[in-house]
Amino acid sequence: MSIVEGKYSATMDMWPLQSKEMTRIHPFYDNLKEGRFTTTSCRDCGTRAFPPRVVCPECLSENLEYVDLPLKGKVLIVTEEEVGVPVGFETPLIHAMIELDDQLTVFARVMNCKMGDLKEGDEVKLVVYPVDPLPVDGKKGAINLQERVFYAFEKA
Amino acid sequence: MRNVCVIAGGQSVWGARQASERDMFQEAGKAAFEENPAVTNKDIDGLIVGSAYTERCSFQTHLAPVVAESLGIRPVNICCRVELLCATGSSGIILADAMIRSGKADVVMVIGGEKLFTPQRWEVNYSELASVDHDWDGTQGLGLPPPVFSAVAQQHMKLYGTTEEQLAMVSVKNRRNGLNNKKGQYQEAITLEQAMNARAIVRPMKLFDCCPVTDGAAAIILAAEEKAKYLTDKPLVYIRGTGQATLHNMSANMRNWSTWESLRIAAKQAYAKAGVTAKDVNVAQTHDCFTISEIIETEDLGFCEKGEGGPFVQAGQSDFGGQVPINTDGGLLSCGHPFGATGIRQGIEIMHQLRGDAVRQVEGARIGLTHNLSGFIAAHTVLIYGRDLA
């Protein structure tokens, strides 16, 4: 029996830590659980950064607020990965360069999609899905599972 | 400021090695000392060790003292590790150059390596999820980079009419260049037909458009000019100029995928410091992790106009006899790509080219260039070497 059986290993976690105990950008994940795709915008200089920050990358202000990003976007480029995808993903692993608005283009996974289904110019929408929960040490040997989610896109 | 010379270099055999990371560091260090018997482990006063995945694949962190001890090096001026994923080795050389130039050290070994073959193959693909922005790009399944370079290639094809044949010509050329490189991962030529008909990885990237997974290590030794004159009887090779730039990391913040602005900035810095232009470069080792990369690099390094990278390789301008032979030892596509070692391997090849003792020699080469990119095309590193001072 392995000495690490049943243990959680941070180096093997492919999902970000999302709770308020673990990250100051937990509002992003809280919003995501409600179907909102958000990021931080600076109340001082107006810069909207993605991904969300705790410090404005333009003026270094900490006076930030969460703002909504579009939930739909337009496909600019499609890539279809046929072999060698990381464990946790299945082939074909499809990614697209997606124009969300005139300021933000993301390169993201497109779920629920077959080879050849997605084309340049297609509309896609955000999809939020559950990922591995985080086992956290509690009192008296208890393990508390924290739910986690992440986002991708699918054909609109 | 002092002048800096390359006085020795060597590497382990690269490939799917039956050896540990620690074994290969020893092989590479020994190869560098054997390449120039005038310099020994007792002459090294600075050691910079490069490895990107040492914790993930080889368990060992705090790697530099392990390597020093393994090779009997007792660096009294600096002993540390450097990491910039695929540009680890060349970044180590930039730091060593600065240290020697400023008088902090006299003779520095830069040694880099990577053990990427683990007992189960899935683990490296998994670890790659940490090479990009782990929380934002890794979570999209962007670990191994083929989807990224597929998007780059598609955009370049759309904007400039670059063809799949032109991509394939890069791998055919580099496989041919690597034929007699006994330390490279592959010593087999491929035909254009083989490259065009190979299985798809992420179209238009096919098998031979992508560099392989590789174990290996490489070591190079730099010295202040006055020391170098005592430590080698071979022609001196100078580091003339270096440049590095990083403008973004996450995919969402990369504004233009087919013109690499940070490469242009790094190249401009390096050319200015070296007092040369792209036209003066006689031989170059660029980061051909994918065939499209080499095409874009020929443009953004200034060897040809923007958008002309496809016709440039097609016309043989990046081959022996052309304007600037590129990846003369086979490049990443033939030699493989153990991240920490790649920039060092390139520096060793340029050292041989400028001395005139390369396996496949560019006749009369006086100015050589190396280039690396790292991660999500995030950071670019350019070094210019010269047979002469400015």
Coordinates of C-alpha atoms in Angstrom, one line a residue:
Chain A
M1 CA 0.0 0.0 0.0
S2 CA 1.3 3.4 -0.9
I3 CA 2.2 5.7 2.0
V4 CA 0.3 8.5 0.2
E5 CA -3.0 6.6 -0.3
G6 CA -5.9 8.8 0.5
K7 CA -3.7 11.9 0.8
Y8 CA -4.3 15.1 -1.2
S9 CA -1.2 16.4 -3.0
A10 CA -1.1 20.0 -4.0
T11 CA 1.4 19.4 -6.8
M12 CA -1.0 16.9 -8.4
D13 CA -4.0 19.3 -8.3
M14 CA -4.8 20.6 -11.8
W15 CA -7.5 23.0 -10.5
P16 CA -7.0 26.3 -8.7
L17 CA -7.7 26.7 -5.0
Q18 CA -10.9 28.6 -4.9
S19 CA -12.1 29.2 -1.3
K20 CA -11.6 32.4 0.6
E21 CA -9.2 30.6 2.9
M22 CA -6.9 29.9 0.0
T23 CA -7.2 32.9 -2.4
R24 CA -8.1 36.5 -2.4
I25 CA -9.8 36.2 -5.8
H26 CA -12.4 33.8 -4.5
P27 CA -15.2 36.2 -5.7
F28 CA -14.4 35.1 -9.2
Y29 CA -15.2 31.5 -8.3
D30 CA -18.3 32.5 -6.2
N31 CA -19.6 34.4 -9.2
L32 CA -18.8 31.5 -11.6
K33 CA -20.9 29.1 -9.4
E34 CA -23.8 31.5 -10.1
G35 CA -23.1 31.4 -13.9
R36 CA -21.4 34.8 -14.0
F37 CA -18.1 35.2 -15.8
T38 CA -16.3 38.1 -14.0
T39 CA -13.0 39.8 -13.6
T40 CA -11.6 42.8 -11.8
S41 CA -11.7 46.4 -12.9
C42 CA -9.8 49.3 -11.4
R43 CA -12.0 52.0 -9.8
D44 CA -9.0 54.4 -10.0
C45 CA -7.7 54.1 -13.6
G46 CA -10.4 52.1 -15.2
T47 CA -8.2 49.2 -16.4
R48 CA -10.1 45.9 -16.7
A49 CA -7.6 43.1 -16.3
F50 CA -8.1 39.4 -17.0
P51 CA -7.5 37.2 -15.1
P52 CA -8.7 38.9 -11.9
R53 CA -6.1 40.5 -9.6
V54 CA -5.7 41.8 -6.2
V55 CA -3.6 44.7 -7.6
C56 CA -4.3 46.7 -10.8
P57 CA -1.5 45.8 -13.2
E58 CA -1.6 49.3 -14.7
C59 CA -1.6 51.7 -11.7
L60 CA -1.0 49.2 -8.8
S61 CA -4.2 50.3 -7.0
E62 CA -6.0 47.9 -4.8
N63 CA -9.3 49.7 -5.3
L64 CA -10.8 47.0 -7.6
E65 CA -14.3 45.8 -8.3
Y66 CA -15.7 42.7 -10.0
V67 CA -17.3 43.3 -13.3
D68 CA -19.2 41.0 -15.7
L69 CA -17.7 39.7 -18.8
P70 CA -19.7 38.6 -21.9
L71 CA -21.1 35.0 -21.7
K72 CA -21.0 34.6 -25.4
G73 CA -18.3 35.0 -28.0
K74 CA -17.3 34.5 -31.6
V75 CA -14.8 31.8 -32.7
L76 CA -11.8 33.1 -34.6
I77 CA -9.6 30.0 -34.8
V78 CA -10.3 26.3 -34.0
T79 CA -7.7 23.7 -33.0
E80 CA -8.5 20.0 -32.6
E81 CA -6.0 17.9 -30.6
E82 CA -6.2 14.3 -31.7
V83 CA -3.5 12.6 -29.5
G84 CA -1.4 13.2 -26.4
V85 CA -3.9 15.2 -24.3
P86 CA -3.2 15.6 -20.6
V87 CA -4.7 13.1 -18.2
G88 CA -8.2 14.4 -17.1
F89 CA -9.1 15.4 -20.7
E90 CA -10.3 13.3 -23.6
T91 CA -9.6 13.3 -27.3
P92 CA -10.5 15.2 -29.4
L93 CA -9.5 18.1 -27.1
I94 CA -10.9 21.1 -28.9
H95 CA -9.7 24.7 -28.2
A96 CA -10.8 27.9 -29.8
M97 CA -9.6 31.5 -29.9
I98 CA -12.7 33.3 -28.9
E99 CA -13.4 37.0 -29.2
L100 CA -15.5 37.9 -26.2
D101 CA -15.6 41.6 -26.8
D102 CA -13.4 44.1 -28.5
Q103 CA -11.0 44.1 -25.5
L104 CA -10.7 40.4 -24.6
T105 CA -9.8 37.3 -26.7
V106 CA -9.5 34.0 -24.8
F107 CA -8.0 30.7 -25.9
A108 CA -10.2 28.2 -24.2
R109 CA -11.5 24.6 -24.3
V110 CA -14.7 23.9 -26.2
M111 CA -16.7 21.1 -24.6
N112 CA -19.5 18.9 -26.0
C113 CA -18.1 19.2 -29.5
K114 CA -17.1 16.6 -32.1
M115 CA -14.2 16.8 -34.6
G116 CA -15.2 19.2 -37.4
D117 CA -18.3 20.5 -35.6
L118 CA -16.8 23.9 -34.7
K119 CA -16.0 26.5 -37.4
E120 CA -14.6 30.0 -37.6
G121 CA -17.4 32.5 -37.1
D122 CA -19.5 30.2 -34.8
E123 CA -21.0 31.6 -31.6
V124 CA -20.0 29.9 -28.4
K125 CA -21.3 30.4 -24.8
L126 CA -19.8 29.9 -21.4
V127 CA -20.3 26.6 -19.6
V128 CA -19.6 26.1 -15.9
Y129 CA -19.0 22.6 -14.7
P130 CA -18.0 20.9 -11.5
V131 CA -14.4 19.7 -11.0
D132 CA -12.6 17.7 -8.4
P133 CA -13.6 18.9 -4.9
L134 CA -10.8 19.9 -2.6
P135 CA -10.2 17.8 0.5
V136 CA -9.2 20.0 3.4
D137 CA -8.0 18.9 6.8
G138 CA -10.5 19.5 9.6
K139 CA -10.5 18.9 13.3
K140 CA -10.0 15.5 14.8
G141 CA -8.9 13.9 11.5
A142 CA -12.0 15.0 9.6
I143 CA -11.7 15.7 5.9
N144 CA -13.9 18.5 4.6
L145 CA -14.7 18.5 0.9
Q146 CA -14.9 21.9 -0.8
E147 CA -16.9 22.0 -4.0
R148 CA -15.1 23.5 -7.0
V149 CA -16.2 24.5 -10.5
F150 CA -14.4 25.7 -13.7
Y151 CA -15.4 27.2 -17.0
A152 CA -15.1 26.3 -20.7
F153 CA -17.2 27.1 -23.7
E154 CA -19.7 25.2 -25.9
K155 CA -21.4 25.9 -29.1
A156 CA -24.3 28.4 -28.6
Chain B
M1 CA 33.5 46.0 -18.3
R2 CA 35.3 42.9 -19.2
N3 CA 34.9 40.8 -22.4
V4 CA 33.4 37.3 -22.1
C5 CA 34.4 34.3 -24.1
V6 CA 33.1 30.8 -24.5
I7 CA 35.9 28.4 -23.8
A8 CA 34.3 24.9 -23.7
G9 CA 31.1 23.0 -24.2
G10 CA 29.7 19.5 -24.3
Q11 CA 26.6 17.5 -23.8
S12 CA 25.2 14.1 -22.9
V13 CA 23.6 11.9 -25.5
W14 CA 20.0 13.2 -25.8
G15 CA 16.9 11.0 -26.3
A16 CA 14.9 8.5 -24.2
R17 CA 17.8 7.9 -21.8
Q18 CA 18.3 5.1 -19.4
A19 CA 19.8 7.5 -17.0
S20 CA 18.8 9.9 -14.2
E21 CA 18.9 13.7 -14.3
R22 CA 21.9 13.5 -12.0
D23 CA 23.7 11.0 -14.3
M24 CA 23.2 13.3 -17.3
F25 CA 24.4 16.4 -15.5
Q26 CA 27.6 14.5 -14.8
E27 CA 27.9 13.3 -18.4
A28 CA 27.4 16.8 -19.8
G29 CA 29.9 18.4 -17.3
K30 CA 32.5 15.7 -18.1
A31 CA 31.9 16.3 -21.9
A32 CA 32.6 20.0 -21.5
F33 CA 35.8 19.4 -19.6
E34 CA 37.0 16.8 -22.1
E35 CA 36.2 19.2 -25.0
N36 CA 38.9 21.5 -23.6
P37 CA 41.3 19.7 -21.4
A38 CA 43.0 23.0 -20.4
V39 CA 40.1 23.8 -18.1
T40 CA 39.2 21.6 -15.2
N41 CA 36.6 21.4 -12.5
K42 CA 39.1 23.2 -10.2
D43 CA 39.0 26.3 -12.5
I44 CA 35.2 27.0 -12.1
D45 CA 34.4 29.7 -9.6
G46 CA 30.7 30.1 -10.6
L47 CA 28.1 27.5 -11.4
I48 CA 24.6 28.2 -12.8
V49 CA 22.4 25.1 -13.1
G50 CA 19.3 25.1 -15.2
S51 CA 16.4 22.7 -14.9
A52 CA 12.6 23.4 -15.3
Y53 CA 11.0 20.2 -14.1
T54 CA 13.6 19.0 -11.5
E55 CA 11.0 19.0 -8.7
R56 CA 8.2 17.5 -10.8
C57 CA 10.2 14.8 -12.6
S58 CA 13.3 14.2 -10.5
F59 CA 12.1 15.1 -6.9
Q60 CA 15.3 17.1 -6.2
T61 CA 15.0 20.8 -5.5
H62 CA 18.0 22.9 -4.4
L63 CA 19.7 21.3 -7.4
A64 CA 22.8 23.5 -7.9
P65 CA 24.8 22.2 -5.0
V66 CA 24.0 18.6 -6.0
V67 CA 25.4 19.2 -9.4
A68 CA 28.5 21.0 -8.0
E69 CA 29.2 18.1 -5.7
S70 CA 28.6 15.5 -8.4
L71 CA 31.2 17.2 -10.7
G72 CA 33.7 18.1 -8.0
I73 CA 33.1 21.8 -8.6
R74 CA 33.6 24.1 -5.6
P75 CA 32.1 27.4 -6.8
V76 CA 33.2 30.2 -4.4
N77 CA 31.5 33.0 -6.2
I78 CA 28.1 31.8 -7.2
C79 CA 26.2 28.5 -7.1
C80 CA 22.5 28.7 -8.0
R81 CA 19.7 27.4 -10.2
V82 CA 17.9 29.3 -13.0
E83 CA 14.6 28.5 -14.5
L84 CA 12.7 29.9 -17.5
L85 CA 11.2 26.7 -18.9
C86 CA 12.4 26.3 -22.6
A87 CA 14.7 29.4 -22.3
T88 CA 16.4 28.2 -19.1
G89 CA 19.8 27.4 -20.6
S90 CA 20.1 30.6 -22.6
S91 CA 19.0 32.7 -19.6
G92 CA 21.7 31.0 -17.5
I93 CA 24.3 32.1 -20.1
I94 CA 23.0 35.7 -20.1
L95 CA 23.4 35.7 -16.3
A96 CA 26.8 34.1 -16.4
D97 CA 27.9 36.7 -19.0
A98 CA 26.7 39.6 -16.8
M99 CA 28.5 38.2 -13.8
I100 CA 31.8 37.8 -15.6
R101 CA 31.5 41.1 -17.3
S102 CA 31.0 42.8 -14.0
G103 CA 33.8 41.0 -12.2
K104 CA 31.6 38.9 -9.9
A105 CA 33.1 35.7 -11.2
D106 CA 35.9 34.7 -13.6
V107 CA 35.1 31.2 -15.0
V108 CA 31.5 30.1 -14.9
M109 CA 29.9 26.8 -16.0
V110 CA 26.3 27.0 -17.1
I111 CA 24.9 23.5 -17.1
G112 CA 21.3 22.5 -17.8
G113 CA 19.3 19.3 -18.1
E114 CA 16.0 17.6 -17.8
K115 CA 14.7 14.1 -17.2
L116 CA 11.4 14.0 -18.9
F117 CA 10.8 10.3 -19.4
T118 CA 9.1 9.1 -16.2
P119 CA 8.0 5.5 -15.5
Q120 CA 4.5 6.3 -16.8
R121 CA 4.1 8.6 -19.8
W122 CA 1.1 10.6 -18.6
E123 CA 3.0 12.3 -15.9
V124 CA 5.0 14.7 -18.2
N125 CA 1.8 15.7 -20.0
Y126 CA 0.3 16.4 -16.6
S127 CA 3.3 18.4 -15.4
E128 CA 3.1 20.5 -18.5
L129 CA -0.2 21.9 -17.1
A130 CA 2.0 23.9 -14.7
S131 CA 4.3 25.3 -17.5
V132 CA 1.6 27.6 -18.8
D133 CA -0.5 29.7 -16.4
H134 CA -1.6 26.8 -14.2
D135 CA -4.8 28.4 -12.9
W136 CA -6.1 29.9 -16.2
D137 CA -4.6 28.1 -19.2
G138 CA -3.7 24.7 -17.7
T139 CA -7.3 24.4 -16.6
Q140 CA -8.3 24.6 -20.3
G141 CA -6.2 21.5 -21.0
L142 CA -3.4 23.6 -22.5
G143 CA -0.5 21.5 -21.3
L144 CA 1.5 20.2 -24.2
P145 CA 1.8 23.2 -26.6
P146 CA 0.6 21.8 -30.0
P147 CA -2.8 23.5 -29.8
V148 CA -1.1 26.9 -29.2
F149 CA 1.2 26.5 -32.2
S150 CA -1.6 25.2 -34.3
A151 CA -3.5 28.4 -33.7
V152 CA -0.3 30.4 -34.5
A153 CA 0.2 28.5 -37.7
Q154 CA -3.4 28.9 -38.8
Q155 CA -3.2 32.7 -38.2
H156 CA 0.1 32.9 -40.1
M157 CA -1.3 30.9 -43.0
K158 CA -4.3 33.2 -43.1
L159 CA -2.4 36.4 -42.9
Y160 CA 0.6 35.6 -45.1
G161 CA -0.3 32.5 -47.2
T162 CA 2.2 30.2 -45.5
T163 CA 1.7 26.6 -46.6
E164 CA 1.8 23.2 -45.0
E165 CA 4.6 22.3 -47.4
Q166 CA 6.7 25.2 -46.2
L167 CA 6.2 24.0 -42.6
A168 CA 7.3 20.5 -43.6
M169 CA 10.4 21.9 -45.3
V170 CA 11.6 23.2 -41.9
S171 CA 11.5 19.7 -40.4
V172 CA 13.0 18.1 -43.6
K173 CA 15.9 20.6 -43.4
N174 CA 16.5 20.2 -39.7
R175 CA 16.3 16.4 -39.8
R176 CA 18.9 16.5 -42.6
N177 CA 21.1 18.8 -40.5
G178 CA 21.0 16.4 -37.6
L179 CA 22.0 13.3 -39.6
N180 CA 25.6 13.2 -38.2
N181 CA 24.9 14.7 -34.8
K182 CA 25.8 11.7 -32.6
K183 CA 24.4 13.4 -29.5
G184 CA 21.0 14.2 -31.0
Q185 CA 17.8 12.3 -30.4
Y186 CA 17.2 11.5 -34.1
Q187 CA 19.8 10.8 -36.8
E188 CA 17.3 9.9 -39.6
A189 CA 16.4 12.1 -42.5
I190 CA 12.8 12.4 -43.6
T191 CA 11.3 13.3 -46.9
L192 CA 8.8 16.0 -47.7
E193 CA 6.2 13.3 -48.4
Q194 CA 6.8 11.6 -45.0
A195 CA 6.4 15.0 -43.2
M196 CA 3.3 15.9 -45.2
N197 CA 1.6 12.4 -44.6
A198 CA 2.5 12.0 -41.0
R199 CA -0.2 11.6 -38.4
A200 CA -2.0 14.7 -37.2
I201 CA -1.3 16.0 -33.7
V202 CA -3.2 19.2 -33.9
R203 CA -3.7 20.2 -37.6
P204 CA -1.9 21.7 -39.3
M205 CA 0.8 20.4 -36.8
K206 CA 1.7 16.9 -37.7
L207 CA 4.1 14.5 -36.1
F208 CA 7.3 15.9 -37.7
D209 CA 6.2 19.5 -37.1
C210 CA 6.6 19.0 -33.4
C211 CA 9.8 18.5 -31.4
P212 CA 9.9 15.3 -29.2
V213 CA 10.0 14.6 -25.5
T214 CA 13.7 14.3 -24.6
D215 CA 16.1 13.5 -21.7
G216 CA 19.4 15.2 -21.8
A217 CA 21.9 17.7 -20.4
A218 CA 24.5 20.2 -21.8
A219 CA 27.2 22.3 -20.3
I220 CA 29.1 25.4 -21.5
I221 CA 32.0 27.2 -19.8
L222 CA 32.4 31.0 -20.1
A223 CA 35.5 33.0 -18.9
A224 CA 36.7 36.5 -18.8
E225 CA 38.9 37.3 -21.8
E226 CA 42.1 37.5 -19.9
K227 CA 41.5 34.1 -18.2
A228 CA 40.2 32.6 -21.5
K229 CA 43.6 33.3 -23.2
Y230 CA 45.2 30.9 -20.7
L231 CA 42.4 28.4 -20.6
T232 CA 42.1 27.6 -24.3
D233 CA 44.3 27.4 -27.3
K234 CA 41.4 27.4 -29.6
P235 CA 40.1 30.5 -31.3
L236 CA 38.2 32.8 -28.8
V237 CA 34.5 33.1 -29.2
Y238 CA 33.0 36.2 -27.7
I239 CA 29.5 36.9 -26.3
R240 CA 28.8 40.1 -28.1
G241 CA 25.2 41.0 -27.1
T242 CA 22.3 39.5 -25.2
G243 CA 18.6 40.4 -25.0
Q244 CA 15.5 39.2 -23.3
A245 CA 11.9 40.4 -23.2
T246 CA 8.6 39.3 -21.8
L247 CA 5.3 41.1 -22.5
H248 CA 2.7 38.7 -21.2
N249 CA 2.2 35.2 -19.9
M250 CA -1.5 34.1 -20.1
S251 CA -2.9 33.4 -23.5
A252 CA -5.6 36.0 -23.1
N253 CA -3.0 38.7 -22.8
M254 CA -1.1 37.8 -26.0
R255 CA -2.3 40.4 -28.4
N256 CA -0.7 39.1 -31.6
W257 CA -0.1 35.4 -32.1
S258 CA 1.8 35.6 -35.4
T259 CA 4.2 38.5 -34.8
W260 CA 6.2 37.9 -31.6
E261 CA 6.8 41.4 -30.2
S262 CA 8.9 40.3 -27.3
L263 CA 11.2 38.5 -29.8
R264 CA 11.6 41.7 -31.8
I265 CA 12.5 43.6 -28.6
A266 CA 15.0 41.0 -27.4
A267 CA 16.6 40.9 -30.9
K268 CA 16.8 44.7 -31.1
Q269 CA 18.6 44.8 -27.7
A270 CA 21.0 42.0 -28.7
Y271 CA 21.8 43.4 -32.1
A272 CA 22.4 46.9 -30.6
K273 CA 24.7 45.6 -27.9
A274 CA 26.6 43.5 -30.4
G275 CA 26.9 46.3 -32.9
V276 CA 25.5 44.1 -35.8
T277 CA 22.3 43.8 -37.8
A278 CA 20.4 40.7 -38.9
K279 CA 22.3 40.9 -42.2
D280 CA 25.6 40.3 -40.4
V281 CA 24.5 36.9 -38.9
N282 CA 26.2 34.0 -40.6
V283 CA 24.7 31.1 -38.6
A284 CA 21.7 30.9 -36.2
Q285 CA 20.1 28.4 -33.8
T286 CA 16.5 29.3 -33.3
H287 CA 13.8 27.8 -31.2
D288 CA 12.2 25.3 -33.7
C289 CA 10.0 23.6 -31.1
F290 CA 7.5 23.6 -34.0
T291 CA 8.1 24.2 -37.7
I292 CA 5.9 27.4 -37.6
S293 CA 8.1 28.7 -34.8
E294 CA 11.3 28.7 -37.0
I295 CA 9.3 30.4 -39.8
I296 CA 8.1 33.3 -37.6
E297 CA 11.6 33.6 -36.0
T298 CA 13.3 34.1 -39.3
E299 CA 10.9 37.1 -39.8
D300 CA 11.0 38.6 -36.3
L301 CA 14.8 38.2 -36.0
G302 CA 14.9 40.3 -39.2
F303 CA 16.4 37.6 -41.6
C304 CA 13.5 38.3 -44.0
E305 CA 10.5 40.6 -44.2
K306 CA 7.4 39.9 -42.1
G307 CA 5.3 37.2 -43.8
E308 CA 8.2 36.0 -46.0
G309 CA 9.3 33.2 -43.6
G310 CA 7.6 30.5 -45.7
P311 CA 9.2 31.5 -49.0
F312 CA 12.5 32.0 -47.1
V313 CA 12.8 28.3 -46.1
Q314 CA 11.3 27.2 -49.5
A315 CA 14.1 29.1 -51.3
G316 CA 16.7 27.4 -49.2
Q317 CA 17.8 30.7 -47.5
S318 CA 17.9 29.0 -44.1
D319 CA 19.8 26.0 -45.4
F320 CA 23.6 25.6 -46.0
G321 CA 24.5 27.8 -48.9
G322 CA 21.6 30.2 -48.1
Q323 CA 21.5 33.6 -46.5
V324 CA 21.7 32.3 -42.9
P325 CA 21.9 28.6 -42.2
I326 CA 19.5 27.9 -39.3
N327 CA 19.6 25.0 -36.8
T328 CA 22.8 23.5 -38.3
D329 CA 23.0 20.8 -35.7
G330 CA 19.4 19.6 -36.2
G331 CA 17.7 22.0 -33.9
L332 CA 15.0 21.0 -31.4
L333 CA 13.3 18.9 -34.2
S334 CA 16.3 16.6 -34.5
C335 CA 18.2 17.0 -31.2
G336 CA 15.1 17.0 -29.0
H337 CA 14.3 19.5 -26.3
P338 CA 15.3 18.8 -22.6
F339 CA 14.2 22.3 -21.5
G340 CA 17.1 23.3 -19.2
A341 CA 19.7 22.2 -21.8
T342 CA 18.4 23.5 -25.1
G343 CA 19.8 27.0 -25.0
I344 CA 23.2 25.6 -23.9
R345 CA 23.2 23.1 -26.8
Q346 CA 22.6 26.0 -29.1
G347 CA 25.5 28.0 -27.6
I348 CA 27.8 25.0 -28.0
E349 CA 26.9 24.6 -31.7
I350 CA 27.6 28.3 -32.3
M351 CA 30.9 28.0 -30.5
H352 CA 31.9 25.2 -32.9
Q353 CA 30.6 27.1 -35.9
L354 CA 32.6 30.2 -35.1
R355 CA 35.8 28.2 -34.3
G356 CA 35.4 26.4 -37.6
D357 CA 35.1 22.9 -36.1
A358 CA 31.4 22.1 -36.3
V359 CA 30.1 18.7 -37.5
R360 CA 28.4 20.5 -40.4
Q361 CA 30.4 23.7 -40.9
V362 CA 29.1 27.0 -42.3
E363 CA 32.2 28.2 -44.1
G364 CA 33.8 31.4 -42.7
A365 CA 31.1 32.0 -40.0
R366 CA 32.1 35.0 -37.8
I367 CA 28.8 36.0 -36.2
G368 CA 26.3 33.5 -34.7
L369 CA 22.9 33.9 -33.0
T370 CA 20.8 31.8 -30.7
H371 CA 17.2 32.3 -29.8
N372 CA 14.8 30.6 -27.3
L373 CA 11.1 31.2 -26.5
S374 CA 9.5 29.8 -23.4
G375 CA 6.1 28.8 -22.2
F376 CA 3.0 30.3 -23.9
I377 CA 5.4 32.2 -26.3
A378 CA 5.9 34.3 -23.2
A379 CA 9.6 35.1 -22.9
H380 CA 12.2 35.4 -25.7
T381 CA 15.9 35.3 -25.3
V382 CA 18.5 36.2 -28.0
L383 CA 22.3 35.9 -27.8
I384 CA 24.8 37.0 -30.3
Y385 CA 28.3 35.5 -30.4
G386 CA 31.2 36.7 -32.4
R387 CA 34.6 35.3 -33.6
D388 CA 35.9 38.9 -33.1
L389 CA 35.2 41.8 -30.8
A390 CA 33.3 44.7 -32.3

